Short mmCIF file of C-alpha atoms in Angstrom, two decimals:
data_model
loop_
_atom_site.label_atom_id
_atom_site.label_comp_id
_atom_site.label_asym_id
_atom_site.label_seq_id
_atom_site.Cartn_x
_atom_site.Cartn_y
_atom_site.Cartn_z
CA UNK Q 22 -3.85 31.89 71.04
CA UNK Q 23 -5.99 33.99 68.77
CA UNK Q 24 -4.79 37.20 66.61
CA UNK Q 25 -6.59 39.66 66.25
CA UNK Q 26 -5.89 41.40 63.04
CA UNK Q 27 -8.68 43.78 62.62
CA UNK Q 28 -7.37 46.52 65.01
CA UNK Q 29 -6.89 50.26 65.20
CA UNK Q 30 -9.64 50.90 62.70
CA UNK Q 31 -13.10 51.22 64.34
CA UNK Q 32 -14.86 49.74 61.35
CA UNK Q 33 -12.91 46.48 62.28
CA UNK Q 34 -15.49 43.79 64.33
CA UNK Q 35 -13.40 43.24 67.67
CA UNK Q 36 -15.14 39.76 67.62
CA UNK Q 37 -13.95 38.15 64.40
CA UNK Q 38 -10.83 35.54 65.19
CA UNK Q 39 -9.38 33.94 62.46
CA UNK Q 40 -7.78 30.24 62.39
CA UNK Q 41 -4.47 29.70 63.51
CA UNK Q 42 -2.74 27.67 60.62
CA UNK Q 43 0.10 25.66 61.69
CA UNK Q 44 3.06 24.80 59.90
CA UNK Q 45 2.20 21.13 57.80
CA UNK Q 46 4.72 18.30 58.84
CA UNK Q 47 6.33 16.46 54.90
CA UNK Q 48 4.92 12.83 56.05
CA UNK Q 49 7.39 9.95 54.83
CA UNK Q 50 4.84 8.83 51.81
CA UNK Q 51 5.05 12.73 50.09
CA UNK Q 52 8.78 11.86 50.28
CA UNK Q 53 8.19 8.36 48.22
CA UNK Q 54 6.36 9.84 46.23
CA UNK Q 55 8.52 12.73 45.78
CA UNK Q 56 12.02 10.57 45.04
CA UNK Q 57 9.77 7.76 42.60
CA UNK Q 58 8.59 10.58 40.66
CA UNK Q 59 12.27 12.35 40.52
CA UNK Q 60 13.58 8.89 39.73
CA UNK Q 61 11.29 8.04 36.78
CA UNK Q 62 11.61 10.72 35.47
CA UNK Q 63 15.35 10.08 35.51
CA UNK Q 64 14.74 6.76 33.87
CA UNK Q 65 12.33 8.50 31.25
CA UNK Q 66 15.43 10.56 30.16
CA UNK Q 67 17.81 7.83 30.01
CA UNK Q 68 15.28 5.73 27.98
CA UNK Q 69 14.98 8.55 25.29
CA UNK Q 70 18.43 8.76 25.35
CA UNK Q 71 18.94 5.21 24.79
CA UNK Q 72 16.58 5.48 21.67
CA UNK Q 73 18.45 7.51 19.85
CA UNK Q 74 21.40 6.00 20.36
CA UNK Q 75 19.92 2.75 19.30
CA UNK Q 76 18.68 4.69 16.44
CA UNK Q 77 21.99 5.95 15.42
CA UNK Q 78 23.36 2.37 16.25
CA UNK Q 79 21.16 0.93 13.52
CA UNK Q 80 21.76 3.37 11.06
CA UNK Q 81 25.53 2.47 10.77
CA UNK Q 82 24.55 -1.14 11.06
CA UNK Q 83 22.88 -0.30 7.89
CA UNK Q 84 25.12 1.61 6.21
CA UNK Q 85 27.73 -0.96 7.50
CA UNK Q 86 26.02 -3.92 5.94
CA UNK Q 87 24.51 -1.99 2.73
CA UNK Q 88 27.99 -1.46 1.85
CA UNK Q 89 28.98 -5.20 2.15
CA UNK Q 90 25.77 -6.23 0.32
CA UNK Q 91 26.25 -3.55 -2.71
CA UNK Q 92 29.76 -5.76 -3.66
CA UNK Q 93 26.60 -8.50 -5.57
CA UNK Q 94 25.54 -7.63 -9.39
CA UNK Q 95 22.18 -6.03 -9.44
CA UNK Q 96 20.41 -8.58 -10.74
CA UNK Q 97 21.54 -11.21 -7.91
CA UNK Q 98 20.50 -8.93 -5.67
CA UNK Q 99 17.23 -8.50 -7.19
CA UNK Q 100 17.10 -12.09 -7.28
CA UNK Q 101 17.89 -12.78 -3.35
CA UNK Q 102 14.81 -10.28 -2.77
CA UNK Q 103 12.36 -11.88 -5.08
CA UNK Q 104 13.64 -15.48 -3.42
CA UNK Q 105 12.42 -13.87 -0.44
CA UNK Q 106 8.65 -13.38 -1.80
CA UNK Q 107 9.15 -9.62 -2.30
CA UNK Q 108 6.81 -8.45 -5.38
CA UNK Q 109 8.34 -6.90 -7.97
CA UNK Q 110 6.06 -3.82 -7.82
CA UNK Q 111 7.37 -3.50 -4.10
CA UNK Q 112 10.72 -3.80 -4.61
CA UNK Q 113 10.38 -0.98 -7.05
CA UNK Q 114 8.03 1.26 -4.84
CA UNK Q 115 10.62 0.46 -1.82
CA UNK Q 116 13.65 1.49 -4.17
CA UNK Q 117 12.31 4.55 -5.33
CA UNK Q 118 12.09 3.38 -9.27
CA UNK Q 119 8.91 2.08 -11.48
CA UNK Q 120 8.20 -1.76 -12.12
CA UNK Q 121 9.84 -1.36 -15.62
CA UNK Q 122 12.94 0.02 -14.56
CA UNK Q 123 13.25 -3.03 -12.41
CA UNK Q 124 12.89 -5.13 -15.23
CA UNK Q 125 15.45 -3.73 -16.92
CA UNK Q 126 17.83 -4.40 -14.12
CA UNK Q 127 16.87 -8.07 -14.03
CA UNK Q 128 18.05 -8.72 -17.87
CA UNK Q 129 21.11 -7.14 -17.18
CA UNK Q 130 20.45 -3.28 -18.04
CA UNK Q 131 22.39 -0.60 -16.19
CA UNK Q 132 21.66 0.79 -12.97
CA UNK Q 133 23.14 3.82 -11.18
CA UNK Q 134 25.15 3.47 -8.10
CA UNK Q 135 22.52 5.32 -5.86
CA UNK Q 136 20.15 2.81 -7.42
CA UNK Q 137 22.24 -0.01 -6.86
CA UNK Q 138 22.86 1.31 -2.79
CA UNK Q 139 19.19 1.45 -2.80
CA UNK Q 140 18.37 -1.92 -3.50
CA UNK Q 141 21.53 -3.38 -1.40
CA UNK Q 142 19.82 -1.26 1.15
CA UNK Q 143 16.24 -2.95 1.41
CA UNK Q 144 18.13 -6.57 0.95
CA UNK Q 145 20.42 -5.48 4.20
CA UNK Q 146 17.36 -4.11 5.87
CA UNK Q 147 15.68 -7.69 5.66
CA UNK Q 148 19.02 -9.65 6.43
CA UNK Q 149 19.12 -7.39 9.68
CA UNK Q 150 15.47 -7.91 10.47
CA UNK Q 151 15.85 -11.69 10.44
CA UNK Q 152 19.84 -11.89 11.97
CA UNK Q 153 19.17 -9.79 14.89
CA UNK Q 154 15.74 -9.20 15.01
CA UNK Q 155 13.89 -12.81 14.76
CA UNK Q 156 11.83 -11.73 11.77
CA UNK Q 157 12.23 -14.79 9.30
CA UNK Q 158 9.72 -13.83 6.92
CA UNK Q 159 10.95 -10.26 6.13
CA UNK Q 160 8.35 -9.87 3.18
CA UNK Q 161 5.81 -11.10 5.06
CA UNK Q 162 6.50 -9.01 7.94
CA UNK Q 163 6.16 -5.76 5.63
CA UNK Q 164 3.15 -6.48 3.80
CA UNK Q 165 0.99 -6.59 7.13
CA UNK Q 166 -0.93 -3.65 8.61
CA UNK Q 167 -0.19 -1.74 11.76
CA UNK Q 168 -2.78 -1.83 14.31
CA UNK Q 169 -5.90 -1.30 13.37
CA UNK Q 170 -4.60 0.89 9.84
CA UNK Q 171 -4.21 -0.25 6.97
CA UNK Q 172 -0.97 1.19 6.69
CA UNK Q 173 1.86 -1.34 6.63
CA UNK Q 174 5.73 -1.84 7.10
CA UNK Q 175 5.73 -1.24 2.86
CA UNK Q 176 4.75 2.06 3.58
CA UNK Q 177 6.49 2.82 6.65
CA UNK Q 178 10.25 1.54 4.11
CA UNK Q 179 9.03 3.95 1.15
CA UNK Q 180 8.84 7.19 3.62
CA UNK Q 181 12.45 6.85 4.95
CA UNK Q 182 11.52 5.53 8.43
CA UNK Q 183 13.65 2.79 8.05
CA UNK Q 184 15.30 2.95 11.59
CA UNK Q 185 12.20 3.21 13.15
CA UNK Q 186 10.47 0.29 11.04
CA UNK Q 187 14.06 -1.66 12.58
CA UNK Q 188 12.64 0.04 16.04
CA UNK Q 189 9.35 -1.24 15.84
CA UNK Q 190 10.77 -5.03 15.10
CA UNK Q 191 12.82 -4.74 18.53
CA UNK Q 192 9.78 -4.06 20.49
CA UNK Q 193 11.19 -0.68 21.29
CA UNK Q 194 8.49 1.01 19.26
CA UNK Q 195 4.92 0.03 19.59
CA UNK Q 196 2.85 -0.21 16.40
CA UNK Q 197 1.19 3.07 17.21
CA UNK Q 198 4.42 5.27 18.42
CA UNK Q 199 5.50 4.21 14.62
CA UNK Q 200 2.68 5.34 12.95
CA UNK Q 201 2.01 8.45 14.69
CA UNK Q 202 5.67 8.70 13.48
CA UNK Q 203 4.34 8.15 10.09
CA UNK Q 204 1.52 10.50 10.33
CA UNK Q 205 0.14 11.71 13.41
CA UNK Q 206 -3.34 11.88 11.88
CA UNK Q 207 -3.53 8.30 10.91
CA UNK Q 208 -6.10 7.57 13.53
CA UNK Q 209 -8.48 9.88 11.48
CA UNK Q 210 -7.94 7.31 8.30
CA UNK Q 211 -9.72 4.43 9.94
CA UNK Q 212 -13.00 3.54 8.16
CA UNK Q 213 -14.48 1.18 9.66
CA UNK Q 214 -18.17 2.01 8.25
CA UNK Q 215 -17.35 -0.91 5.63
CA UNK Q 216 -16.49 -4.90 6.60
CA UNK Q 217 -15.19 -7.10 3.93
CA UNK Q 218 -17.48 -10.39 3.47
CA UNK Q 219 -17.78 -13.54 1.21
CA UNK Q 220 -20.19 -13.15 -1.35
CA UNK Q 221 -22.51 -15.87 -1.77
CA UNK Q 222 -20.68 -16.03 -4.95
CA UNK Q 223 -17.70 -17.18 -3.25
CA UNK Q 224 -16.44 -13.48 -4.22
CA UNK Q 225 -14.88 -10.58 -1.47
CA UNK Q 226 -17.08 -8.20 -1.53
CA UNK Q 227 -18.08 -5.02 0.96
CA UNK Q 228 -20.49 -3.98 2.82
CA UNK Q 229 -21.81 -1.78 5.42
CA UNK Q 230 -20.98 -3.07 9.03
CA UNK Q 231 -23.25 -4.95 10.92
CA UNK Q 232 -25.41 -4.84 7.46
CA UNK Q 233 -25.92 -9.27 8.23
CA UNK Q 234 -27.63 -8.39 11.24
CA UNK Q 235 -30.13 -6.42 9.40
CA UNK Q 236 -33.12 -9.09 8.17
CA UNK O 8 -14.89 12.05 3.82
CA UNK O 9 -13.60 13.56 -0.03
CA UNK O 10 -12.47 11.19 -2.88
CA UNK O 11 -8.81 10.12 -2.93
CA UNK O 12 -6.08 12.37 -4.19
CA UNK O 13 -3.21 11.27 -6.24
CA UNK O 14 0.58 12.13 -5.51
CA UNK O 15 1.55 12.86 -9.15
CA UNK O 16 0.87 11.24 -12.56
CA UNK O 17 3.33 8.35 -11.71
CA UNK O 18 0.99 6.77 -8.49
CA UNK O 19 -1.83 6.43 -10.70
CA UNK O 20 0.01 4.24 -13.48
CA UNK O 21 2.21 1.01 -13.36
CA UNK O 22 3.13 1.27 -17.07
CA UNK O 23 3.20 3.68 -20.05
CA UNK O 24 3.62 3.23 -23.30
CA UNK O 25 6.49 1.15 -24.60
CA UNK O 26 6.73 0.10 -20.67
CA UNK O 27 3.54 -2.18 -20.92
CA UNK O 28 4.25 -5.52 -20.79
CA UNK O 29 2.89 -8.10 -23.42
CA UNK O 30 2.93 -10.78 -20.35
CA UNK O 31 0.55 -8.61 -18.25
CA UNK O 32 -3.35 -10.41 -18.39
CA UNK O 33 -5.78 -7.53 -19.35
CA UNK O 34 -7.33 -6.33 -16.12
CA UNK O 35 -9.36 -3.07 -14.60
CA UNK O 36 -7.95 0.43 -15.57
CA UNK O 37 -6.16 -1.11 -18.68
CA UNK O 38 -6.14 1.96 -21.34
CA UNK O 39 -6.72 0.71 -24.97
CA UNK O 40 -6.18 2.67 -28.29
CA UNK O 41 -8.19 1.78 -31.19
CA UNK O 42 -11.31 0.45 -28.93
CA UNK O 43 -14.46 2.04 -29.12
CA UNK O 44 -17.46 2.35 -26.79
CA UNK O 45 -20.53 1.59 -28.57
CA UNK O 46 -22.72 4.50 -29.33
CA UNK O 47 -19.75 6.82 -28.76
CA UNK O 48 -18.19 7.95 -31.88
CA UNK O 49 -15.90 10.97 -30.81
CA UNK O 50 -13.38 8.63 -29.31
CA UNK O 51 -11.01 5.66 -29.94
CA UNK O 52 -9.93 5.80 -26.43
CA UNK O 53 -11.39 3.62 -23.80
CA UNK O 54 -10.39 2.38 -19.85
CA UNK O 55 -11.49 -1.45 -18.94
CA UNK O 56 -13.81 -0.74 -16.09
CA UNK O 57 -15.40 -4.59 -15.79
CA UNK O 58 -13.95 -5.77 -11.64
CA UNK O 59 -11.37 -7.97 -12.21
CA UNK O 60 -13.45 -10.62 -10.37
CA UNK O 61 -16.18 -10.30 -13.55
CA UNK O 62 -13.68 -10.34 -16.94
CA UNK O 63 -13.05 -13.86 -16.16
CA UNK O 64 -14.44 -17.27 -16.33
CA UNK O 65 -11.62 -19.69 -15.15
CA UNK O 66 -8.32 -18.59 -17.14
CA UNK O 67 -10.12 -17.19 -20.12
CA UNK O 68 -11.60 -13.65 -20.82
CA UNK O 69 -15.41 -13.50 -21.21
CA UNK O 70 -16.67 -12.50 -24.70
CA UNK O 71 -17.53 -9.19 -23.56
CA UNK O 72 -15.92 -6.43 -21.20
CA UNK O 73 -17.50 -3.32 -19.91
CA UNK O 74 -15.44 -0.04 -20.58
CA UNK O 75 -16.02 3.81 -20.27
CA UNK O 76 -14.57 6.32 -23.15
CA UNK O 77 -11.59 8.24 -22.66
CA UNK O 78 -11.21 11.54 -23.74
CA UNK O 79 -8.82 14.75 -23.87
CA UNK O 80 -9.31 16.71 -21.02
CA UNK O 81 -8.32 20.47 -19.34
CA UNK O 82 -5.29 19.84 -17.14
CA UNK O 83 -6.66 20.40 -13.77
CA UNK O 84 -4.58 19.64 -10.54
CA UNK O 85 -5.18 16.59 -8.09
CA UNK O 86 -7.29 18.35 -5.16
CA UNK O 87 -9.47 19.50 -7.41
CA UNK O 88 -10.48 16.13 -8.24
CA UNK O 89 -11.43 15.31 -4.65
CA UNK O 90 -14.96 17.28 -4.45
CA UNK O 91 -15.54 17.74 -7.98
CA UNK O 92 -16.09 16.00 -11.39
CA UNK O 93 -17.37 13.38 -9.77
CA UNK O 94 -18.70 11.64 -13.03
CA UNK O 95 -14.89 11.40 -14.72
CA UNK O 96 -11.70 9.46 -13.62
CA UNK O 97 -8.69 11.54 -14.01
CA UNK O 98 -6.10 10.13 -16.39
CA UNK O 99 -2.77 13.04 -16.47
CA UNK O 100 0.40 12.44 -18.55
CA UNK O 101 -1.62 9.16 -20.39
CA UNK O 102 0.57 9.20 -22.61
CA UNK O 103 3.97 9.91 -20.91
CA UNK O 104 5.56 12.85 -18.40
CA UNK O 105 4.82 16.08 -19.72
CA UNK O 106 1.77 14.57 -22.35
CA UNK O 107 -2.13 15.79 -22.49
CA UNK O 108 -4.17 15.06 -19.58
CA UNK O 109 -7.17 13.03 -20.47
CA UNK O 110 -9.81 11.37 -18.30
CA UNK O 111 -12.70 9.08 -18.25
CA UNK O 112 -16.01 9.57 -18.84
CA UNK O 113 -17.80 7.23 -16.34
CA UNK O 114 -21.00 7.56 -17.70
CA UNK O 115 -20.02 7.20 -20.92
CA UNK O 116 -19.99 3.32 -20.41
CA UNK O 117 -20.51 0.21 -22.60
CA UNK O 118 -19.39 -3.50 -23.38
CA UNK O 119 -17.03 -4.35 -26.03
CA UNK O 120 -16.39 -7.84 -27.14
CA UNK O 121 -12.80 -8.98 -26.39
CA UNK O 122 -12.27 -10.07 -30.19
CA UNK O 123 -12.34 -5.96 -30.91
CA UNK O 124 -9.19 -5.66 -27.63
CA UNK O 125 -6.99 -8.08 -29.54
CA UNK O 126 -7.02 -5.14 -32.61
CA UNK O 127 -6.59 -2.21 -30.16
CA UNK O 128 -3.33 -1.56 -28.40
CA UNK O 129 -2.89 -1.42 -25.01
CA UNK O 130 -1.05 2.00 -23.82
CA UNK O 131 -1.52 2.24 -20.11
CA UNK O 132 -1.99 -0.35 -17.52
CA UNK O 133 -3.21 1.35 -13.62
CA UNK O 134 -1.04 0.61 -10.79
CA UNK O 135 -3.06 -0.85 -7.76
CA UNK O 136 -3.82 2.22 -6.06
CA UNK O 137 -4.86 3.44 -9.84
CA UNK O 138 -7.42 1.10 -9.90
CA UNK O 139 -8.46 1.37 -6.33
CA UNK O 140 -9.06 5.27 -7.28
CA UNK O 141 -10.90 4.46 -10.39
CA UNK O 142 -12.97 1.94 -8.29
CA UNK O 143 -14.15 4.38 -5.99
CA UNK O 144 -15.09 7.08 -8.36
CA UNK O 145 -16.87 4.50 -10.74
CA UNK O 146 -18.65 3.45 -7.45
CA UNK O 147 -19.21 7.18 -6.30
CA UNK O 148 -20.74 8.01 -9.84
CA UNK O 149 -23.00 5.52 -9.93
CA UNK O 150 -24.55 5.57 -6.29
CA UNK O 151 -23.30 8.69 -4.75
CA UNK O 152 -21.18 6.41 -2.06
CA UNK O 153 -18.05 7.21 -0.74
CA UNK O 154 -15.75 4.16 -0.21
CA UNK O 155 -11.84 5.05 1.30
CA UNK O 156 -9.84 3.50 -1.36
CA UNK O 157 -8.17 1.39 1.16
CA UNK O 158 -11.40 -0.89 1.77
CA UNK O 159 -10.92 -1.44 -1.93
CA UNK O 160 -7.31 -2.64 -1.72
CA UNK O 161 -8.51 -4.74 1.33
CA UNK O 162 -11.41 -6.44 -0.76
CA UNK O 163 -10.24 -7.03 -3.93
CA UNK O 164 -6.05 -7.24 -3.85
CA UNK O 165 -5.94 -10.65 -3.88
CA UNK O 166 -6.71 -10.16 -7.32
CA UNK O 167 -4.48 -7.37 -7.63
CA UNK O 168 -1.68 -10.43 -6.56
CA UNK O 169 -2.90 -12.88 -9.06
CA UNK O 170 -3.00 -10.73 -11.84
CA UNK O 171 1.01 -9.79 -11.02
CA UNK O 172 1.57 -13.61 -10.30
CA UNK O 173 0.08 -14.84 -13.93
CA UNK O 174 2.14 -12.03 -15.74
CA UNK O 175 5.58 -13.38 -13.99
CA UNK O 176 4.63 -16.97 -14.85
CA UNK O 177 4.01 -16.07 -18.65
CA UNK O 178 6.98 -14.09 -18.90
CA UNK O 179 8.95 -16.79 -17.14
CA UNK O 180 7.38 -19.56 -19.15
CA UNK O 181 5.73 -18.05 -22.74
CA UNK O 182 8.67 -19.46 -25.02
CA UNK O 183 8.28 -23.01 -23.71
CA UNK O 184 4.66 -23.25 -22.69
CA UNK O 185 1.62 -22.46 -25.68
CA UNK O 186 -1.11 -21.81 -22.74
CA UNK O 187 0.52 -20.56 -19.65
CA UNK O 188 -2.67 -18.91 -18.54
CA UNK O 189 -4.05 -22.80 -18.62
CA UNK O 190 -1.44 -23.82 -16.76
CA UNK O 191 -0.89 -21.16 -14.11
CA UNK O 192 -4.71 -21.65 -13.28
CA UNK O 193 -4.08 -25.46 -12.20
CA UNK O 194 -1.03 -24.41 -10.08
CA UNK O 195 -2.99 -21.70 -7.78
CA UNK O 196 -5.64 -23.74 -7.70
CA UNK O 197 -3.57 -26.27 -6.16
CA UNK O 198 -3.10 -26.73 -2.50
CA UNK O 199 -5.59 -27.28 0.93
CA UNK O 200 -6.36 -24.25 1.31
CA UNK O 201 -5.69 -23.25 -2.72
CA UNK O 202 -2.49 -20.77 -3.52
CA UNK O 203 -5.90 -18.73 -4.54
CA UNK O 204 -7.21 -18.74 -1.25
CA UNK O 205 -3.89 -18.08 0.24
CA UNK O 206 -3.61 -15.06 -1.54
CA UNK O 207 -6.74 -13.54 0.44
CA UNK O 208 -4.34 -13.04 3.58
CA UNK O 209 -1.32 -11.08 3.15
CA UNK O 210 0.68 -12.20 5.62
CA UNK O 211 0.96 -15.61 2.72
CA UNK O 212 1.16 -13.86 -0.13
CA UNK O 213 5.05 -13.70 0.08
CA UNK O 214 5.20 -17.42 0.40
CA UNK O 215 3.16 -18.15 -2.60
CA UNK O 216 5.34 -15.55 -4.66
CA UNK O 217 8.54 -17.42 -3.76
CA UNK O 218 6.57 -20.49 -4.29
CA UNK O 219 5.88 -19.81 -7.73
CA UNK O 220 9.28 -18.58 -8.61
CA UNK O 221 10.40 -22.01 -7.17
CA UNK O 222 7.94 -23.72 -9.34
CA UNK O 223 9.14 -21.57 -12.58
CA UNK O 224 13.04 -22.45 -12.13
CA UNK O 225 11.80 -26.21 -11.39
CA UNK O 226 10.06 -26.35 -14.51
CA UNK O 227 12.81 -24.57 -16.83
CA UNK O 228 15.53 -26.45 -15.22
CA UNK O 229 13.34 -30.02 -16.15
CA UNK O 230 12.45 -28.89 -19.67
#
């Protein structure tokens, strides 16, 4: 059946008929689709929620086990980090003092209790990593770069994203959701113009990329 | 791409003053008193510019080192340092929080013979991203090229390592061995692939620091 909507006006053309549209039927795949979408998104929001409780978790696990670890003298806990293969220069970059400073705490000179939390702190941090995370080689594990960065774990400690760094070692975060953590720009940092090579001198040196291709 | 910017005096230096160590080996960005750049007189000031991979033949210095002359300077904040005075490296506090700022003059360059550094005195040592910035800029002055100071740290840490390896082993070892430098070069040169080579990858590096450490209290505890 047509209708004719173009009446009573005698500018109207009696002949045009528009299209009848009928009601669409929901087919049984829109509804699929419809409940999967309703359901992730139901699992997205329990899996954020989950994060920061496992966030929160970890930070009383630290606080929990930094408090246990603080009972040592400063200088055997200085010593359990460097028996680990920490550097001293990282130990004081991760603790928030200068090399010398550290120094001074390894002959016996006085610390402060934040300082001494501090550096119970990064010891607990690696004891964690290794008890409950399967990361043997704590030091190790922090000197290496994220991705294709050059930022590493050492850096990631010494800005305060120590839950997340903890995170990132249960495969919760990925190497990029913890840098763009760190700084959301630090795809822009990447230079890649420059390779490093072995001089003929049996020295690193640099150069520009593909410059051995060029006779 | 801009040259680096520091985050305060305190990222460009690992030690000050009293703070230098005695055990540290002389390396690039060392600041010596009482060491002169030939052909510049208005200065007693001077930076070790040589790469660390050049002051060196085996465990001793070479005769000769190159340096640039370091001078008082106009305090002038970081970012300005980034597109401008592109033929200095930026030296604040040299002397301690709240001192003169001073910088070096990177064309005012020449080699002094190591005899003259055992006079001078030592008052600053760079920390590693120090050098990496004074590295660039040297590089930048003299060819125009900008390098990210990371590719630096990538390239040329290993050294970085060694040089904070052989300062630990002399400390730990000085009052019972009369050449430590001697014998810390046989010990990293030990090893298939050498604790040397090792140090190229960073994912080792911890292993040879514990290593040595072992290999200090082994030695103490046998003496």
């Amino acid at each position: 059946m047509s209708i004719d909507l173009l009446t009573g006006d005698r500018t109207r053309a009696d002949s045009v008929v528009l299209p009848v549209l009928e009601r669409p039927t929901r087919t049984s795949q829109d509804a699929l689709a419809e409940e999967a979408g309703y359901t992730h998104a139901l699992a997205r929001g329990l899996s954020n929620d989950a994060v920061v409780l496992q966030r929160r978790a970890i930070a009383v696990q630290l606080r929990t086990r930094t408090e246990e670890t603080a009972k040592s003298a400063v200088p055997d806990l200085l010593n359990e980090l460097a028996e680990g293969g920490l550097a001293w220069r990282d130990i004081a970059r991760l603790v928030g003092v200068t090399v010398p400073a550290v120094r001074k705490w390894r002959q016996g000179g006085p610390s402060t209790s934040e300082h001494r939390k501090s550096i119970a702190k990064l010891l607990a941090f690696i004891e964690l990593l290794r008890s409950d995370h399967m990361v043997m080689e704590g030091a190790s594990w922090l000197e290496m770069t994220l991705a294709e960065s050059s930022i590493t774990g050492l850096d990631i400690y010494s800005s305060g994203l120590i839950e997340s760094l903890v995170l990132y070692a249960a495969s919760v975060l990925s190497s990029e959701e913890l840098l763009d953590e760190y700084d959301p720009q630090w795809r822009n940092s990447i230079d890649d113009r420059f390779e490093i090579f072995t001089a003929a001198d049996g020295h690193p040196s640099i150069r520009l990329r593909g410059a051995e291709l060029i006779g | 791409m801009s040259l680096e910017e520091w985050d305060g005096a305190h990222s460009l230096y690992l030690t000050r003053g009293d703070e230098v160590s005695s055990y540290r080996p002389w390396f690039t960005g060392d600041v010596f008193e009482h060491v002169s750049v030939p052909a510049i007189d208005d200065t007693d000031l001077a930076i070790v510019i040589a790469h660390p991979c050049s002051m060196r033949a085996g465990p001793n210095l070479k005769d000769r080192i190159l340096f640039a002359a370091v001078r008082t300077h106009e305090a002038t904040p970081a970012h300005k340092w980034m597109d401008g005075y592109f033929n200095r490296m930026p030296l604040p506090e040299l002397y301690g929080d709240g001192a003169p700022f001073h910088a070096a003059w990177l064309e005012d360059i020449g080699v002094v013979r190591t005899g003259a550094l055992e006079l001078g005195t030592r008052i600053a040592c760079l920390s590693p991203f120090g050098v990496n910035v004074l590295q660039q800029r040297l590089v930048h002055n003299l060819t125009r090229l900008e390098v990210g100071t990371s590719k630096f740290w990538e390239a040329f840490s290993r050294t970085y390592e060694e040089s904070d390896l052989l300062e630990e082993w002399t400390e730990g070892l000085s009052d019972m061995d009369q050449a430590p430098a001697v014998s810390f070069e046989t010990w990293i040169g030990q090893g298939t692939p050498t604790r040397r080579k090792r140090l190229e990858d960073a994912q080792h590096r911890s292993q040879v620091r514990s290593d040595m450490r072992a290999e200090i209290r082994r030695i103490r505890g046998a003496i």
